[in-house]
mmCIF file of C-alpha atoms and ligand atoms in Angstrom:
data_model
loop_
_atom_site.group_PDB
_atom_site.id
_atom_site.type_symbol
_atom_site.label_atom_id
_atom_site.label_comp_id
_atom_site.label_asym_id
_atom_site.label_seq_id
_atom_site.Cartn_x
_atom_site.Cartn_y
_atom_site.Cartn_z
ATOM 1 C CA UNK A 3 -28.144 35.004 12.261
ATOM 2 C CA UNK A 4 -24.966 33.946 10.496
ATOM 3 C CA UNK A 5 -22.157 32.815 12.726
ATOM 4 C CA UNK A 6 -18.403 32.995 12.347
ATOM 5 C CA UNK A 7 -16.364 29.964 11.298
ATOM 6 C CA UNK A 8 -15.274 29.079 14.846
ATOM 7 C CA UNK A 9 -18.844 29.112 16.114
ATOM 8 C CA UNK A 10 -19.937 26.877 13.230
ATOM 9 C CA UNK A 11 -17.155 24.391 14.105
ATOM 10 C CA UNK A 12 -18.637 24.075 17.567
ATOM 11 C CA UNK A 13 -22.359 24.277 16.852
ATOM 12 C CA UNK A 14 -23.314 23.430 13.249
ATOM 13 C CA UNK A 15 -24.992 20.065 12.845
ATOM 14 C CA UNK A 16 -25.228 19.294 16.553
ATOM 15 C CA UNK A 17 -28.546 17.759 17.474
ATOM 16 C CA UNK A 18 -29.003 17.706 21.246
ATOM 17 C CA UNK A 19 -31.564 15.181 22.400
ATOM 18 C CA UNK A 20 -34.393 17.282 23.809
ATOM 19 C CA UNK A 21 -36.058 14.288 25.457
ATOM 20 C CA UNK A 22 -33.144 13.532 27.760
ATOM 21 C CA UNK A 23 -31.297 16.829 27.438
ATOM 22 C CA UNK A 24 -28.087 15.098 26.300
ATOM 23 C CA UNK A 25 -25.789 17.822 24.953
ATOM 24 C CA UNK A 26 -23.870 15.788 22.401
ATOM 25 C CA UNK A 27 -25.651 14.072 19.522
ATOM 26 C CA UNK A 28 -26.411 10.523 20.738
ATOM 27 C CA UNK A 29 -25.026 7.537 18.816
ATOM 28 C CA UNK A 30 -27.758 5.995 16.686
ATOM 29 C CA UNK A 31 -26.124 2.576 16.411
ATOM 30 C CA UNK A 32 -28.860 1.069 14.317
ATOM 31 C CA UNK A 33 -28.997 -0.518 10.884
ATOM 32 C CA UNK A 34 -32.663 0.219 10.231
ATOM 33 C CA UNK A 35 -35.455 2.583 11.338
ATOM 34 C CA UNK A 36 -38.993 1.563 12.326
ATOM 35 C CA UNK A 37 -41.906 3.123 10.409
ATOM 36 C CA UNK A 38 -45.081 4.010 12.310
ATOM 37 C CA UNK A 39 -47.255 2.439 9.618
ATOM 38 C CA UNK A 40 -47.293 1.279 5.986
ATOM 39 C CA UNK A 41 -48.073 4.740 4.605
ATOM 40 C CA UNK A 42 -45.135 6.317 6.377
ATOM 41 C CA UNK A 43 -42.744 3.673 5.011
ATOM 42 C CA UNK A 44 -44.034 4.135 1.468
ATOM 43 C CA UNK A 45 -43.798 7.932 1.675
ATOM 44 C CA UNK A 46 -40.217 7.817 2.894
ATOM 45 C CA UNK A 47 -39.205 5.551 0.033
ATOM 46 C CA UNK A 48 -40.902 7.877 -2.440
ATOM 47 C CA UNK A 49 -39.138 10.873 -0.874
ATOM 48 C CA UNK A 50 -42.507 12.474 -0.050
ATOM 49 C CA UNK A 51 -41.667 12.566 3.627
ATOM 50 C CA UNK A 52 -38.389 13.319 5.415
ATOM 51 C CA UNK A 53 -37.079 10.587 7.673
ATOM 52 C CA UNK A 54 -34.639 7.757 7.978
ATOM 53 C CA UNK A 55 -35.079 4.353 6.361
ATOM 54 C CA UNK A 56 -31.877 2.309 6.609
ATOM 55 C CA UNK A 57 -28.390 3.455 7.640
ATOM 56 C CA UNK A 58 -26.820 2.962 4.189
ATOM 57 C CA UNK A 59 -29.295 5.637 3.034
ATOM 58 C CA UNK A 60 -28.728 7.926 6.013
ATOM 59 C CA UNK A 61 -28.505 8.060 9.791
ATOM 60 C CA UNK A 62 -28.814 10.959 12.292
ATOM 61 C CA UNK A 63 -25.078 10.748 13.043
ATOM 62 C CA UNK A 64 -24.364 11.142 9.314
ATOM 63 C CA UNK A 65 -26.711 14.131 9.134
ATOM 64 C CA UNK A 66 -24.887 15.868 11.993
ATOM 65 C CA UNK A 67 -21.483 15.544 10.277
ATOM 66 C CA UNK A 68 -22.928 16.507 6.890
ATOM 67 C CA UNK A 69 -24.518 19.681 8.233
ATOM 68 C CA UNK A 70 -21.317 20.704 9.998
ATOM 69 C CA UNK A 71 -18.975 20.208 7.035
ATOM 70 C CA UNK A 72 -21.415 21.822 4.573
ATOM 71 C CA UNK A 73 -21.519 24.890 6.840
ATOM 72 C CA UNK A 74 -17.711 24.982 7.114
ATOM 73 C CA UNK A 75 -16.970 24.519 3.403
ATOM 74 C CA UNK A 76 -19.778 26.880 2.400
ATOM 75 C CA UNK A 77 -21.629 24.214 0.400
ATOM 76 C CA UNK A 78 -25.345 23.476 0.106
ATOM 77 C CA UNK A 79 -25.079 19.837 1.137
ATOM 78 C CA UNK A 80 -22.661 17.054 2.023
ATOM 79 C CA UNK A 81 -22.444 13.270 2.153
ATOM 80 C CA UNK A 82 -20.286 11.178 4.479
ATOM 81 C CA UNK A 83 -18.607 7.956 3.406
ATOM 82 C CA UNK A 84 -16.736 5.094 5.039
ATOM 83 C CA UNK A 85 -13.350 6.385 3.822
ATOM 84 C CA UNK A 86 -11.788 9.135 1.762
ATOM 85 C CA UNK A 87 -11.474 6.747 -1.154
ATOM 86 C CA UNK A 88 -15.117 5.686 -0.592
ATOM 87 C CA UNK A 89 -16.101 9.341 -0.994
ATOM 88 C CA UNK A 90 -13.820 9.936 -3.992
ATOM 89 C CA UNK A 91 -14.956 6.757 -5.770
ATOM 90 C CA UNK A 92 -18.615 7.573 -5.060
ATOM 91 C CA UNK A 93 -18.182 11.050 -6.563
ATOM 92 C CA UNK A 94 -16.247 9.936 -9.627
ATOM 93 C CA UNK A 95 -18.579 7.002 -10.322
ATOM 94 C CA UNK A 96 -21.471 9.481 -10.126
ATOM 95 C CA UNK A 97 -19.854 12.164 -12.299
ATOM 96 C CA UNK A 98 -18.317 9.925 -14.988
ATOM 97 C CA UNK A 99 -19.704 7.292 -17.351
ATOM 98 C CA UNK A 100 -18.175 4.946 -19.870
ATOM 99 C CA UNK A 101 -16.818 7.023 -22.758
ATOM 100 C CA UNK A 102 -16.030 10.053 -20.576
ATOM 101 C CA UNK A 103 -12.646 11.620 -20.021
ATOM 102 C CA UNK A 104 -11.120 13.236 -16.930
ATOM 103 C CA UNK A 105 -8.069 15.429 -16.440
ATOM 104 C CA UNK A 106 -6.226 14.943 -13.163
ATOM 105 C CA UNK A 107 -3.113 16.230 -11.481
ATOM 106 C CA UNK A 108 0.064 14.196 -12.053
ATOM 107 C CA UNK A 109 0.599 14.226 -8.325
ATOM 108 C CA UNK A 110 -2.299 12.724 -6.354
ATOM 109 C CA UNK A 111 -2.982 10.592 -3.310
ATOM 110 C CA UNK A 112 -1.717 7.118 -4.336
ATOM 111 C CA UNK A 113 -5.068 5.257 -4.322
ATOM 112 C CA UNK A 114 -6.889 8.093 -6.113
ATOM 113 C CA UNK A 115 -4.288 7.846 -8.861
ATOM 114 C CA UNK A 116 -4.588 4.083 -8.881
ATOM 115 C CA UNK A 117 -8.413 4.268 -9.114
ATOM 116 C CA UNK A 118 -8.291 6.615 -12.101
ATOM 117 C CA UNK A 119 -5.222 5.202 -13.874
ATOM 118 C CA UNK A 120 -5.569 1.464 -13.228
ATOM 119 C CA UNK A 121 -9.276 0.749 -12.529
ATOM 120 C CA UNK A 122 -11.386 3.231 -14.512
ATOM 121 C CA UNK A 123 -9.960 2.251 -17.950
ATOM 122 C CA UNK A 124 -11.538 -1.203 -17.413
ATOM 123 C CA UNK A 125 -14.900 0.559 -17.421
ATOM 124 C CA UNK A 126 -14.203 2.841 -20.395
ATOM 125 C CA UNK A 127 -13.245 5.991 -18.445
ATOM 126 C CA UNK A 128 -9.963 7.502 -19.579
ATOM 127 C CA UNK A 129 -7.887 10.056 -17.664
ATOM 128 C CA UNK A 130 -5.033 12.345 -18.612
ATOM 129 C CA UNK A 131 -2.546 13.039 -15.807
ATOM 130 C CA UNK A 132 -0.651 16.269 -16.057
ATOM 131 C CA UNK A 133 0.991 19.166 -14.303
ATOM 132 C CA UNK A 134 -2.020 21.366 -13.569
ATOM 133 C CA UNK A 135 0.244 24.318 -12.814
ATOM 134 C CA UNK A 136 0.544 24.850 -16.578
ATOM 135 C CA UNK A 137 -2.934 26.173 -17.380
ATOM 136 C CA UNK A 138 -2.345 26.474 -21.143
ATOM 137 C CA UNK A 139 -1.456 22.790 -21.278
ATOM 138 C CA UNK A 140 -4.671 21.998 -19.362
ATOM 139 C CA UNK A 141 -6.711 23.841 -22.013
ATOM 140 C CA UNK A 142 -4.910 21.873 -24.734
ATOM 141 C CA UNK A 143 -5.694 18.583 -22.979
ATOM 142 C CA UNK A 144 -9.464 19.193 -22.896
ATOM 143 C CA UNK A 145 -11.419 16.832 -25.141
ATOM 144 C CA UNK A 146 -15.077 17.036 -26.200
ATOM 145 C CA UNK A 147 -15.834 14.275 -23.666
ATOM 146 C CA UNK A 148 -13.883 15.807 -20.731
ATOM 147 C CA UNK A 149 -16.366 15.923 -17.837
ATOM 148 C CA UNK A 150 -14.149 16.316 -14.798
ATOM 149 C CA UNK A 151 -10.965 18.079 -13.739
ATOM 150 C CA UNK A 152 -9.655 16.616 -10.484
ATOM 151 C CA UNK A 153 -6.945 18.021 -8.227
ATOM 152 C CA UNK A 154 -5.440 18.337 -4.785
ATOM 153 C CA UNK A 155 -3.841 21.566 -3.597
ATOM 154 C CA UNK A 156 -1.291 21.165 -2.085
ATOM 155 C CA UNK A 157 -0.815 17.836 -3.839
ATOM 156 C CA UNK A 158 0.080 14.653 -2.012
ATOM 157 C CA UNK A 159 3.073 14.339 -1.740
ATOM 158 C CA UNK A 160 4.813 16.892 -4.009
ATOM 159 C CA UNK A 161 3.157 19.972 -2.417
ATOM 160 C CA UNK A 162 2.431 21.435 -5.883
ATOM 161 C CA UNK A 163 -0.350 24.025 -5.670
ATOM 162 C CA UNK A 164 -3.087 24.489 -8.236
ATOM 163 C CA UNK A 165 -4.722 27.843 -8.984
ATOM 164 C CA UNK A 166 -8.259 26.705 -8.096
ATOM 165 C CA UNK A 167 -9.978 29.863 -9.340
ATOM 166 C CA UNK A 168 -8.285 29.726 -12.746
ATOM 167 C CA UNK A 169 -8.838 25.990 -13.088
ATOM 168 C CA UNK A 170 -12.538 26.341 -12.212
ATOM 169 C CA UNK A 171 -12.944 28.856 -15.031
ATOM 170 C CA UNK A 172 -11.258 26.527 -17.526
ATOM 171 C CA UNK A 173 -13.508 23.662 -16.406
ATOM 172 C CA UNK A 174 -16.696 25.724 -16.577
ATOM 173 C CA UNK A 175 -15.906 27.257 -19.982
ATOM 174 C CA UNK A 176 -15.778 23.668 -21.200
ATOM 175 C CA UNK A 177 -18.890 22.472 -19.351
ATOM 176 C CA UNK A 178 -16.830 20.245 -17.052
ATOM 177 C CA UNK A 179 -16.800 20.161 -13.248
ATOM 178 C CA UNK A 180 -13.846 20.861 -10.968
ATOM 179 C CA UNK A 181 -13.431 18.486 -8.026
ATOM 180 C CA UNK A 182 -10.913 19.447 -5.331
ATOM 181 C CA UNK A 183 -9.558 17.145 -2.631
ATOM 182 C CA UNK A 184 -9.219 19.561 0.307
ATOM 183 C CA UNK A 185 -7.815 17.027 2.797
ATOM 184 C CA UNK A 186 -4.462 18.791 3.291
ATOM 185 C CA UNK A 187 -6.022 22.182 3.998
ATOM 186 C CA UNK A 188 -9.440 21.717 5.590
ATOM 187 C CA UNK A 189 -11.850 24.684 5.317
ATOM 188 C CA UNK A 190 -9.808 26.473 8.000
ATOM 189 C CA UNK A 191 -7.128 27.135 5.376
ATOM 190 C CA UNK A 192 -8.842 26.946 2.010
ATOM 191 C CA UNK A 193 -12.454 26.846 0.790
ATOM 192 C CA UNK A 194 -12.437 25.634 -2.837
ATOM 193 C CA UNK A 195 -16.191 26.154 -3.341
ATOM 194 C CA UNK A 196 -15.729 29.872 -2.665
ATOM 195 C CA UNK A 197 -12.984 29.850 -5.328
ATOM 196 C CA UNK A 198 -15.361 28.354 -7.898
ATOM 197 C CA UNK A 199 -14.849 24.594 -7.516
ATOM 198 C CA UNK A 200 -17.991 22.465 -7.891
ATOM 199 C CA UNK A 201 -17.242 19.685 -5.452
ATOM 200 C CA UNK A 202 -14.933 19.265 -2.451
ATOM 201 C CA UNK A 203 -13.854 15.856 -1.218
ATOM 202 C CA UNK A 204 -12.047 14.988 1.991
ATOM 203 C CA UNK A 205 -10.347 12.129 3.629
ATOM 204 C CA UNK A 206 -11.970 12.960 6.981
ATOM 205 C CA UNK A 207 -9.561 10.387 8.421
ATOM 206 C CA UNK A 208 -7.006 13.198 8.533
ATOM 207 C CA UNK A 209 -7.440 16.699 10.019
ATOM 208 C CA UNK A 210 -11.251 16.753 10.142
ATOM 209 C CA UNK A 211 -11.331 13.902 12.634
ATOM 210 C CA UNK A 212 -7.807 14.768 13.730
ATOM 211 C CA UNK A 213 -7.236 12.092 16.344
ATOM 212 C CA UNK A 214 -6.099 9.118 14.292
ATOM 213 C CA UNK A 215 -8.960 6.833 15.316
ATOM 214 C CA UNK A 216 -11.427 6.909 12.402
ATOM 215 C CA UNK A 217 -11.385 6.176 8.664
ATOM 216 C CA UNK A 218 -13.965 8.384 6.934
ATOM 217 C CA UNK A 219 -14.643 10.497 3.864
ATOM 218 C CA UNK A 220 -16.805 13.469 2.958
ATOM 219 C CA UNK A 221 -18.154 15.094 -0.214
ATOM 220 C CA UNK A 222 -19.546 18.654 -0.330
ATOM 221 C CA UNK A 223 -21.369 20.294 -3.241
ATOM 222 C CA UNK A 224 -24.742 21.449 -4.510
ATOM 223 C CA UNK A 225 -27.882 19.889 -3.124
ATOM 224 C CA UNK A 226 -28.607 18.399 -6.536
ATOM 225 C CA UNK A 227 -25.172 16.790 -7.022
ATOM 226 C CA UNK A 228 -24.965 15.496 -3.441
ATOM 227 C CA UNK A 229 -28.432 13.978 -3.865
ATOM 228 C CA UNK A 230 -27.098 12.092 -6.882
ATOM 229 C CA UNK A 231 -23.946 11.000 -5.025
ATOM 230 C CA UNK A 232 -26.122 9.622 -2.223
ATOM 231 C CA UNK A 233 -28.626 7.857 -4.488
ATOM 232 C CA UNK A 234 -26.098 6.527 -7.035
ATOM 233 C CA UNK A 235 -22.478 6.549 -5.843
ATOM 234 C CA UNK A 236 -23.002 5.799 -2.172
ATOM 235 C CA UNK A 237 -26.227 3.791 -2.200
ATOM 236 C CA UNK A 238 -25.578 1.549 -5.214
ATOM 237 C CA UNK A 239 -22.082 1.871 -6.644
ATOM 238 C CA UNK A 240 -19.810 1.748 -3.610
ATOM 239 C CA UNK A 241 -22.044 1.183 -0.568
ATOM 240 C CA UNK A 242 -19.335 2.956 1.433
ATOM 241 C CA UNK A 243 -21.466 3.620 4.528
ATOM 242 C CA UNK A 244 -19.812 5.231 7.553
ATOM 243 C CA UNK A 245 -20.651 3.539 10.851
ATOM 244 C CA UNK A 246 -22.753 5.696 13.232
ATOM 245 C CA UNK A 247 -20.085 5.420 15.921
ATOM 246 C CA UNK A 248 -17.364 6.651 13.561
ATOM 247 C CA UNK A 249 -19.633 9.517 12.497
ATOM 248 C CA UNK A 250 -20.039 10.395 16.173
ATOM 249 C CA UNK A 251 -16.245 10.456 16.671
ATOM 250 C CA UNK A 252 -15.809 12.534 13.518
ATOM 251 C CA UNK A 253 -18.333 15.128 14.693
ATOM 252 C CA UNK A 254 -16.480 15.308 17.991
ATOM 253 C CA UNK A 255 -13.155 15.847 16.223
ATOM 254 C CA UNK A 256 -14.532 18.567 13.967
ATOM 255 C CA UNK A 257 -15.674 20.644 16.937
ATOM 256 C CA UNK A 258 -12.038 21.631 17.634
ATOM 257 C CA UNK A 259 -10.856 21.957 14.019
ATOM 258 C CA UNK A 260 -10.467 25.746 14.238
ATOM 259 C CA UNK A 261 -8.224 25.393 17.304
ATOM 260 C CA UNK A 262 -6.133 22.452 16.122
ATOM 261 C CA UNK A 263 -5.300 23.440 12.544
ATOM 262 C CA UNK A 264 -3.691 26.836 13.270
ATOM 263 C CA UNK A 265 -1.561 25.194 15.947
ATOM 264 C CA UNK A 266 -0.442 22.435 13.529
ATOM 265 C CA UNK A 267 0.503 25.161 11.019
ATOM 266 C CA UNK A 268 2.410 27.287 13.512
ATOM 267 C CA UNK A 269 4.621 24.332 14.478
ATOM 268 C CA UNK A 270 5.042 23.280 10.837
ATOM 269 C CA UNK A 271 6.489 26.684 9.934
ATOM 270 C CA UNK A 272 9.109 26.379 12.673
ATOM 271 C CA UNK A 273 10.011 22.856 11.605
ATOM 272 C CA UNK A 274 10.205 23.765 7.894
ATOM 273 C CA UNK A 275 12.608 26.600 8.737
ATOM 274 C CA UNK A 276 14.695 24.258 10.865
ATOM 275 C CA UNK A 277 14.886 21.646 8.093
ATOM 276 C CA UNK A 278 15.901 24.269 5.554
ATOM 277 C CA UNK A 279 18.788 25.304 7.799
ATOM 278 C CA UNK A 280 20.275 21.780 7.904
ATOM 279 C CA UNK A 281 23.256 20.963 5.648
ATOM 280 C CA UNK A 282 22.012 17.362 5.168
ATOM 281 C CA UNK A 283 18.822 18.568 3.421
ATOM 282 C CA UNK A 284 18.800 19.185 -0.342
ATOM 283 C CA UNK A 285 15.276 20.595 -0.579
ATOM 284 C CA UNK A 286 12.298 21.431 1.662
ATOM 285 C CA UNK A 287 8.822 21.930 0.189
ATOM 286 C CA UNK A 288 6.468 23.914 2.390
ATOM 287 C CA UNK A 289 4.133 26.641 1.059
ATOM 288 C CA UNK A 290 5.074 29.020 3.884
ATOM 289 C CA UNK A 291 8.782 29.196 2.997
ATOM 290 C CA UNK A 292 10.078 32.059 0.858
ATOM 291 C CA UNK A 293 11.865 29.424 -1.213
ATOM 292 C CA UNK A 294 8.533 27.776 -2.158
ATOM 293 C CA UNK A 295 8.112 28.301 -5.934
ATOM 294 C CA UNK A 296 4.380 29.075 -5.654
ATOM 295 C CA UNK A 297 4.552 31.253 -2.542
ATOM 296 C CA UNK A 298 2.525 34.004 -4.228
ATOM 297 C CA UNK A 299 -0.309 31.580 -5.038
ATOM 298 C CA UNK A 300 -0.167 30.163 -1.505
ATOM 299 C CA UNK A 301 -0.611 33.669 -0.078
ATOM 300 C CA UNK A 302 -3.523 34.354 -2.402
ATOM 301 C CA UNK A 303 -5.361 31.062 -1.971
ATOM 302 C CA UNK A 304 -4.578 29.769 1.516
ATOM 303 C CA UNK A 305 -5.226 31.432 4.871
ATOM 304 C CA UNK A 306 -2.439 29.375 6.500
ATOM 305 C CA UNK A 307 0.275 27.143 5.004
ATOM 306 C CA UNK A 308 -0.772 23.730 6.298
ATOM 307 C CA UNK A 309 1.248 21.255 8.323
ATOM 308 C CA UNK A 310 2.625 18.822 5.768
ATOM 309 C CA UNK A 311 6.271 19.214 4.804
ATOM 310 C CA UNK A 312 8.291 17.203 2.348
ATOM 311 C CA UNK A 313 12.070 17.124 2.189
ATOM 312 C CA UNK A 314 14.815 15.478 0.227
ATOM 313 C CA UNK A 315 18.076 14.522 1.845
ATOM 314 C CA UNK A 316 21.307 15.097 -0.062
ATOM 315 C CA UNK A 317 22.282 11.445 0.209
ATOM 316 C CA UNK A 318 18.996 10.089 -1.175
ATOM 317 C CA UNK A 319 16.974 7.215 0.198
ATOM 318 C CA UNK A 320 19.772 5.454 2.069
ATOM 319 C CA UNK A 321 20.221 8.517 4.246
ATOM 320 C CA UNK A 322 16.435 8.879 4.440
ATOM 321 C CA UNK A 323 16.006 5.320 5.651
ATOM 322 C CA UNK A 324 18.583 5.867 8.361
ATOM 323 C CA UNK A 325 16.883 9.122 9.264
ATOM 324 C CA UNK A 326 13.372 7.694 9.643
ATOM 325 C CA UNK A 327 14.816 4.807 11.650
ATOM 326 C CA UNK A 328 16.557 7.271 13.972
ATOM 327 C CA UNK A 329 13.663 9.499 15.045
ATOM 328 C CA UNK A 330 12.212 8.666 18.452
ATOM 329 C CA UNK A 331 9.278 11.030 19.014
ATOM 330 C CA UNK A 332 8.094 11.188 15.387
ATOM 331 C CA UNK A 333 6.170 8.048 14.541
ATOM 332 C CA UNK A 334 6.992 6.078 11.407
ATOM 333 C CA UNK A 335 3.487 5.754 9.988
ATOM 334 C CA UNK A 336 1.431 6.753 6.968
ATOM 335 C CA UNK A 337 -1.643 9.017 7.321
ATOM 336 C CA UNK A 338 -1.495 12.653 8.386
ATOM 337 C CA UNK A 339 -3.348 15.288 10.349
ATOM 338 C CA UNK A 340 -3.237 13.441 13.666
ATOM 339 C CA UNK A 341 -2.311 14.812 17.068
ATOM 340 C CA UNK A 342 0.909 12.753 16.822
ATOM 341 C CA UNK A 343 3.653 13.802 14.399
ATOM 342 C CA UNK A 344 4.143 11.226 11.660
ATOM 343 C CA UNK A 345 6.970 10.598 9.197
ATOM 344 C CA UNK A 346 6.946 8.361 6.129
ATOM 345 C CA UNK A 347 8.599 7.530 2.793
ATOM 346 C CA UNK A 348 6.111 7.957 -0.105
ATOM 347 C CA UNK A 349 8.045 5.951 -2.739
ATOM 348 C CA UNK A 350 8.003 2.735 -0.669
ATOM 349 C CA UNK A 351 4.803 3.407 1.317
ATOM 350 C CA UNK A 352 1.835 5.622 0.339
ATOM 351 C CA UNK A 353 2.757 5.756 -3.356
ATOM 352 C CA UNK A 354 4.136 2.242 -3.805
ATOM 353 C CA UNK A 355 1.136 1.357 -6.023
ATOM 354 C CA UNK A 356 2.772 3.527 -8.685
ATOM 355 C CA UNK A 357 5.445 2.019 -10.941
ATOM 356 C CA UNK A 358 8.939 3.572 -10.863
ATOM 357 C CA UNK A 359 8.098 5.385 -14.082
ATOM 358 C CA UNK A 360 4.773 6.702 -12.701
ATOM 359 C CA UNK A 361 6.520 7.893 -9.530
ATOM 360 C CA UNK A 362 9.082 9.766 -11.589
ATOM 361 C CA UNK A 363 6.336 11.387 -13.660
ATOM 362 C CA UNK A 364 4.435 12.325 -10.497
ATOM 363 C CA UNK A 365 7.540 14.020 -9.099
ATOM 364 C CA UNK A 366 8.085 11.484 -6.311
ATOM 365 C CA UNK A 367 11.802 10.884 -5.955
ATOM 366 C CA UNK A 368 13.233 7.930 -4.015
ATOM 367 C CA UNK A 369 14.696 10.315 -1.446
ATOM 368 C CA UNK A 370 11.468 12.184 -0.658
ATOM 369 C CA UNK A 371 10.333 12.102 2.986
ATOM 370 C CA UNK A 372 6.933 13.377 4.145
ATOM 371 C CA UNK A 373 6.327 14.842 7.576
ATOM 372 C CA UNK A 374 2.931 15.488 9.151
ATOM 373 C CA UNK A 375 3.430 17.897 12.025
ATOM 374 C CA UNK A 376 1.321 17.052 15.080
ATOM 375 C CA UNK A 377 0.385 18.939 18.206
ATOM 376 C CA UNK A 378 3.431 18.215 20.383
ATOM 377 C CA UNK A 379 5.728 21.062 21.488
ATOM 378 C CA UNK A 380 7.616 22.108 18.321
ATOM 379 C CA UNK A 381 10.844 22.377 20.362
ATOM 380 C CA UNK A 382 10.616 18.658 21.199
ATOM 381 C CA UNK A 383 9.901 17.752 17.568
ATOM 382 C CA UNK A 384 12.894 19.797 16.390
ATOM 383 C CA UNK A 385 15.188 18.299 19.040
ATOM 384 C CA UNK A 386 14.213 14.817 17.840
ATOM 385 C CA UNK A 387 14.898 15.682 14.200
ATOM 386 C CA UNK A 388 18.227 17.171 15.224
ATOM 387 C CA UNK A 389 19.406 14.001 16.942
ATOM 388 C CA UNK A 390 18.256 11.971 13.883
ATOM 389 C CA UNK A 391 20.338 14.190 11.572
ATOM 390 C CA UNK A 392 23.311 13.674 13.861
ATOM 391 C CA UNK A 393 22.765 9.911 13.664
ATOM 392 C CA UNK A 394 23.061 9.803 9.865
HETATM 393 C C1 LIG B 17 -5.616 9.812 2.977
HETATM 394 C C2 LIG B 17 -6.021 10.546 1.765
HETATM 395 C C3 LIG B 17 -7.032 10.060 0.927
HETATM 396 C C4 LIG B 17 -7.724 8.721 1.154
HETATM 397 O O1 LIG B 17 -8.474 8.717 2.309
HETATM 398 P P1 LIG B 17 -8.851 7.414 3.176
HETATM 399 O O2 LIG B 17 -9.649 7.983 4.271
HETATM 400 O O3 LIG B 17 -7.566 6.789 3.596
HETATM 401 O O4 LIG B 17 -9.605 6.508 2.258
HETATM 402 C C5 LIG B 17 -7.399 10.829 -0.145
HETATM 403 N N1 LIG B 17 -6.800 12.013 -0.414
HETATM 404 C C6 LIG B 17 -5.806 12.500 0.352
HETATM 405 C C7 LIG B 17 -5.179 13.811 0.000
HETATM 406 C C8 LIG B 17 -5.377 11.789 1.467
HETATM 407 O O5 LIG B 17 -4.387 12.276 2.220
#
């Protein structure tokens, strides 16, 4: 029997303990696993027998999360990692070798950009950063050694969308793979694998866990590719092993994903409309607004519009600084997707690893402010923003 998305959120991957009857998957807080005898140990190492060996190679709490996210994203298999960047690095180290080339969006999560732009060249992996909305330019940028196209949609923090279906075709016609960071959307809103992407990555720190108390990452893809990510990227190259306790918390968070995300989105729409109505605001970027330049693509590709909003104040960063210092309920903090509403300034915070020139190229102006709408009453969030506008 195939279940609906909501049922999978609750049930997929759960492993009740039939010995004690415990409903929730117990925490297997162990580094290693005892073999019954020498033969069993040898068979597990050879892969001739299923079973756990050592937590860096797998743990029942990892398996539970992996089964749930694979079911939700519609992928064959998944791998958990100790952070979003741990997952992204493990995937890219697995997919790319010295001499290879990647094409990536100009606007990316700050550390993903930094990994590809500042670290990979030391190991002979070159990347071209560009506006992936211009598909003809993407085709022109392909090189014989292009192995990967990498994107976020919506992008962090510009909110640019990418036509995943069209980009997947361009990648596949060239024999390259398309990797999509689906952190902003979660599979509630967008399922890149169904649109043709090869691999989905997540910072599970954000909406998937949803409660601001875990750092974690996830990769979803084919059984074959995930096997490689586990044996190469995660086991040897990064060693980014998620702790069993954090995997337990993540599984717990994911059980309510289908309830939380629509509520985040509903409030975000109200707040985006409020911001757009304010005279102090020069520009609001939110895929649900009629003013959003890629509204048509948002309607085609996303089931809901997400809960991240960016805005620019007319008086630039000085007004922005005053504004973020004046909010009382919104919390001045990086990260996103938590129950609490968060506000931050990308140019001096999440994207400060980029030079001024790189920020400009990525579309991050000094006056840009990013809001992550939480689960409080939207009326209270709007009232707080209102008093902050009055304070500047
Ligand atoms: C936060 C984030 C990451 C990095 O994840 P960590 O869990 O902090 O390592 C990657 N991509 C996006 C879009 C993010 O928001």
